[in-house]
CSV table of C-alpha atoms in Angstrom, one decimal:
chain,number,residue,atom,x,y,z
A,1,MET,CA,-128.2,97.7,-24.4
A,2,ILE,CA,-128.4,101.7,-22.9
A,3,PHE,CA,-125.1,102.9,-23.8
A,4,LEU,CA,-124.0,105.6,-21.7
A,5,PRO,CA,-122.8,109.0,-23.2
A,6,ILE,CA,-118.7,109.6,-23.9
A,7,ASN,CA,-118.4,112.1,-20.8
A,8,MET,CA,-120.4,109.2,-18.0
A,9,ILE,CA,-118.1,106.9,-19.2
A,10,PHE,CA,-114.4,109.5,-18.9
A,11,PHE,CA,-116.4,110.1,-15.3
A,12,GLN,CA,-116.4,106.6,-14.9
A,13,LEU,CA,-112.7,106.4,-16.1
A,14,LEU,CA,-111.6,108.6,-13.3
A,15,LEU,CA,-113.4,107.2,-9.9
A,16,LEU,CA,-111.0,104.7,-10.8
A,17,ILE,CA,-108.0,106.2,-8.7
A,18,THR,CA,-106.8,104.3,-6.2
A,19,SER,CA,-107.5,106.1,-2.5
A,20,VAL,CA,-104.9,106.6,0.3
A,21,ASN,CA,-106.2,107.7,3.9
A,22,ALA,CA,-103.4,109.5,5.6
A,23,VAL,CA,-102.7,109.8,9.2
A,24,THR,CA,-99.5,112.0,10.4
A,25,LEU,CA,-99.1,112.3,14.0
A,26,THR,CA,-96.6,113.9,16.6
A,27,TYR,CA,-97.0,111.7,19.9
A,28,ARG,CA,-94.7,112.8,23.5
A,29,MET,CA,-94.5,108.9,25.3
A,30,LEU,CA,-93.9,109.1,29.2
A,31,ALA,CA,-91.5,106.3,30.3
A,32,HIS,CA,-92.9,103.3,30.5
A,33,GLU,CA,-96.0,104.3,28.7
A,34,LYS,CA,-97.8,102.0,25.9
A,35,PRO,CA,-99.6,103.7,23.6
A,36,CYS,CA,-101.7,102.1,20.2
A,37,PHE,CA,-103.0,103.8,17.0
A,38,TYR,CA,-105.5,102.2,15.0
A,39,ALA,CA,-106.2,101.8,11.3
A,40,THR,CA,-108.8,100.5,9.5
A,41,ALA,CA,-108.7,97.8,6.3
A,42,GLU,CA,-112.0,98.1,4.6
A,43,ARG,CA,-111.3,95.0,2.4
A,44,ALA,CA,-108.9,92.5,2.5
A,45,GLY,CA,-105.2,93.5,0.2
A,46,GLU,CA,-105.2,96.8,1.1
A,47,LYS,CA,-101.7,98.4,1.3
A,48,ILE,CA,-101.0,99.8,4.6
A,49,ASN,CA,-98.0,101.8,5.6
A,50,VAL,CA,-96.8,102.5,8.8
A,51,TYR,CA,-93.4,105.1,9.2
A,52,PHE,CA,-92.1,106.6,12.3
A,53,ALA,CA,-89.1,107.9,13.7
A,54,VAL,CA,-88.0,109.0,17.1
A,55,GLN,CA,-87.4,112.7,17.4
A,56,SER,CA,-86.0,113.0,20.7
A,57,GLY,CA,-85.5,111.2,23.6
A,58,GLY,CA,-82.9,108.7,25.9
A,59,ASN,CA,-80.8,107.0,22.7
A,60,TYR,CA,-83.4,107.7,20.1
A,61,ASP,CA,-85.4,103.7,20.5
A,62,VAL,CA,-88.5,102.3,21.3
A,63,ASP,CA,-90.5,98.8,21.1
A,64,PHE,CA,-93.2,98.6,18.6
A,65,ASP,CA,-95.6,95.8,17.1
A,66,LEU,CA,-98.3,95.6,14.3
A,67,SER,CA,-101.7,93.2,15.3
A,68,ALA,CA,-103.7,92.4,12.9
A,69,PRO,CA,-108.0,92.2,14.4
A,70,ASP,CA,-107.5,89.2,15.0
A,71,GLY,CA,-105.3,89.9,17.6
A,72,THR,CA,-102.1,88.0,15.4
A,73,VAL,CA,-98.8,90.2,16.1
A,74,ILE,CA,-97.9,90.8,12.2
A,75,VAL,CA,-94.6,92.5,13.1
A,76,SER,CA,-92.6,93.2,16.3
A,77,SER,CA,-89.2,95.3,16.2
A,78,THR,CA,-86.8,96.5,19.5
A,79,SER,CA,-85.1,99.1,19.8
A,80,GLU,CA,-85.9,100.8,16.6
A,81,ASN,CA,-85.5,104.4,16.2
A,82,SER,CA,-87.3,104.2,12.9
A,83,VAL,CA,-89.5,102.0,10.9
A,84,ASP,CA,-91.2,102.1,7.0
A,85,LYS,CA,-92.8,99.3,6.0
A,86,ILE,CA,-96.0,98.5,4.2
A,87,VAL,CA,-98.4,95.3,4.9
A,88,ALA,CA,-101.1,93.7,2.7
A,89,ALA,CA,-104.2,93.4,5.4
A,90,LYS,CA,-105.0,90.0,5.1
A,91,ILE,CA,-108.4,90.3,6.8
A,92,PRO,CA,-110.5,93.9,7.6
A,93,GLY,CA,-110.9,95.2,9.9
A,94,ASP,CA,-109.3,97.3,12.9
A,95,TYR,CA,-105.2,97.5,13.0
A,96,LYS,CA,-103.5,98.0,16.0
A,97,PHE,CA,-100.3,99.9,16.2
A,98,CYS,CA,-98.3,100.4,19.6
A,99,PHE,CA,-95.4,101.8,20.8
A,100,TYR,CA,-93.2,100.9,23.9
A,101,ASN,CA,-91.3,102.8,25.9
A,102,ALA,CA,-90.0,100.5,28.8
A,103,VAL,CA,-86.5,101.1,28.4
A,104,ALA,CA,-86.5,105.0,29.4
A,105,THR,CA,-87.0,104.9,33.3
A,106,PHE,CA,-87.8,108.7,33.3
A,107,GLU,CA,-87.9,110.4,29.6
A,108,SER,CA,-90.0,110.9,27.8
A,109,LYS,CA,-89.4,110.4,23.9
A,110,VAL,CA,-91.2,112.5,21.1
A,111,VAL,CA,-92.6,110.2,17.7
A,112,ASP,CA,-93.5,111.3,14.0
A,113,PHE,CA,-95.4,109.1,12.9
A,114,ASP,CA,-97.5,107.9,9.7
A,115,ILE,CA,-99.9,105.7,9.0
A,116,THR,CA,-101.3,105.2,5.8
A,117,SER,CA,-104.0,103.1,4.0
A,118,GLU,CA,-104.1,102.2,0.6
A,119,SER,CA,-107.2,100.9,-0.9
A,120,ASP,CA,-108.7,100.2,-4.3
A,121,ALA,CA,-111.0,102.6,-4.9
A,122,ALA,CA,-112.2,101.5,-8.2
A,123,LYS,CA,-113.2,97.7,-7.1
A,124,SER,CA,-115.5,99.2,-4.1
A,125,ARG,CA,-116.7,102.1,-6.5
A,126,ILE,CA,-117.8,99.0,-9.2
A,127,ASP,CA,-118.8,96.5,-5.7
A,128,ALA,CA,-121.1,99.3,-4.7
A,129,ASN,CA,-122.7,100.4,-8.6
A,130,PRO,CA,-122.5,97.3,-10.7
A,131,GLU,CA,-125.2,98.5,-12.8
A,132,PHE,CA,-123.5,102.2,-13.4
A,133,PHE,CA,-120.3,100.7,-14.7
A,134,THR,CA,-121.5,98.4,-17.0
A,135,LYS,CA,-124.2,100.2,-19.0
A,136,THR,CA,-121.0,101.3,-21.7
A,137,ASN,CA,-119.9,101.0,-25.2
A,138,PRO,CA,-117.7,98.8,-25.1
A,139,ASP,CA,-115.8,100.2,-28.1
A,140,GLU,CA,-116.0,103.5,-26.6
A,141,VAL,CA,-114.5,102.3,-23.5
A,142,LYS,CA,-111.2,100.9,-24.8
A,143,THR,CA,-110.8,104.3,-26.9
A,144,LEU,CA,-111.0,106.1,-23.6
A,145,ILE,CA,-108.9,103.5,-21.9
A,146,GLU,CA,-106.2,103.9,-23.9
A,147,LYS,CA,-106.6,107.9,-24.0
A,148,VAL,CA,-105.9,108.0,-20.4
A,149,LYS,CA,-103.4,105.5,-19.9
A,150,PRO,CA,-100.7,108.6,-20.4
A,151,ILE,CA,-102.5,110.3,-17.2
A,152,GLU,CA,-102.4,107.6,-15.5
A,153,SER,CA,-98.6,107.4,-16.2
A,154,SER,CA,-98.6,111.0,-15.4
A,155,VAL,CA,-100.4,110.4,-11.8
A,156,ASP,CA,-98.1,107.7,-10.7
A,157,ASN,CA,-95.0,109.8,-11.3
A,158,MET,CA,-96.6,112.6,-9.5
A,159,ARG,CA,-97.3,110.0,-6.8
A,160,SER,CA,-93.9,108.6,-7.1
A,161,THR,CA,-92.1,111.8,-6.9
A,162,PHE,CA,-94.6,113.3,-3.7
A,163,ASP,CA,-93.3,109.7,-1.8
A,164,GLY,CA,-89.9,110.0,-2.3
A,165,ILE,CA,-90.1,114.0,-1.7
A,166,THR,CA,-92.0,113.2,1.6
A,167,LYS,CA,-89.3,110.9,2.4
A,168,ASP,CA,-86.7,113.1,1.9
A,169,LEU,CA,-88.4,115.4,4.3
A,170,ARG,CA,-89.0,113.5,7.0
A,171,TYR,CA,-85.2,112.5,7.1
A,172,PHE,CA,-84.5,115.6,6.9
A,173,ARG,CA,-86.6,116.9,10.1
A,174,THR,CA,-86.0,113.6,12.0
A,175,ARG,CA,-82.0,114.9,11.3
A,176,GLU,CA,-82.5,118.2,12.5
A,177,ASN,CA,-84.6,117.5,15.9
A,178,ARG,CA,-82.5,115.1,16.4
A,179,ASN,CA,-79.3,117.2,16.2
A,180,PHE,CA,-81.4,120.0,17.8
A,181,ALA,CA,-81.5,117.8,20.9
A,182,THR,CA,-77.7,116.7,21.0
A,183,VAL,CA,-76.9,120.7,21.1
A,184,LYS,CA,-79.1,121.0,24.1
A,185,SER,CA,-77.9,118.0,25.5
A,186,THR,CA,-73.8,119.2,24.9
A,187,GLU,CA,-75.1,122.4,26.2
A,188,SER,CA,-76.4,121.4,29.1
A,189,ARG,CA,-73.3,119.2,29.8
A,190,ILE,CA,-71.2,122.5,29.1
A,191,PHE,CA,-73.2,124.2,31.7
A,192,TRP,CA,-72.8,121.7,34.4
A,193,PHE,CA,-69.6,120.8,33.7
A,194,ASN,CA,-68.5,124.6,34.6
A,195,ILE,CA,-70.6,124.5,37.5
A,196,ILE,CA,-68.4,121.1,38.6
A,197,GLN,CA,-65.4,122.8,37.5
A,198,ASN,CA,-66.0,126.1,39.4
A,199,CYS,CA,-66.6,124.6,42.8
A,200,LEU,CA,-64.2,122.2,42.5
A,201,ILE,CA,-61.6,125.3,42.0
A,202,LEU,CA,-63.5,127.4,44.9
A,203,ILE,CA,-63.3,124.0,46.8
A,204,VAL,CA,-59.3,123.4,46.2
A,205,THR,CA,-58.6,127.1,46.9
A,206,TYR,CA,-59.7,127.3,50.4
A,207,VAL,CA,-58.1,123.9,50.7
A,208,GLN,CA,-55.0,126.2,49.8
A,209,ILE,CA,-55.8,128.6,52.0
A,210,LEU,CA,-56.4,126.7,55.0
A,211,VAL,CA,-53.3,124.9,54.9
A,212,VAL,CA,-51.1,128.0,53.8
A,213,GLN,CA,-52.7,130.0,57.6
A,214,THR,CA,-52.4,126.4,59.3
A,215,LEU,CA,-48.6,126.7,58.3
A,216,PHE,CA,-47.8,129.9,59.2
A,217,SER,CA,-49.8,129.6,62.8
A,218,LYS,CA,-47.5,126.4,63.6
A,219,ARG,CA,-44.1,128.8,63.0
A,220,LYS,CA,-45.1,131.7,64.9
A,221,MET,CA,-45.7,129.4,68.2
A,222,TYR,CA,-42.0,128.4,67.6
């Protein structure tokens, strides 16, 4: 049997890392619009994470559904302002994510969303190159696995910390955008309230002047 050198074995172990494909988008939905987006699962069992949050518009709610490649609806929800779900792909193919802005009559809505597919890179690489991963010394592999475990643990901790930071940043971004939209809405209401109030004051003043003029003109007639 041909054994690969120790550095080649270590290189193989580094290849056995879970790969993550992520797409982060911001989309402005018009009234009654139904945009759809797709994410590809290369094999069954891949984890698909779907996150979205309505940043501005209306009551910050949209309808949402997730469909499998065969058309089966996996997740469906209505009047959601934010969703963060993880779904295991049962079959490979393109998974469809659709948003509905059916409630809003005129207002558009801004939605931030992130579609992440997480695949087992180790299995895919081993399936693609079986000979490359079998020409190894079992004893050396066991020794290297023990050495790589701390690295794997550190990578998992970093990824967990990164995911937590990402969620916090998403939350702060959403709160900032919604608070800014509330401030703009309040500012607009105050502006129009003052305009209407001033118009009413002018109308009342004009009516009072007319009433006073009418009273004095009647007295002069007597």
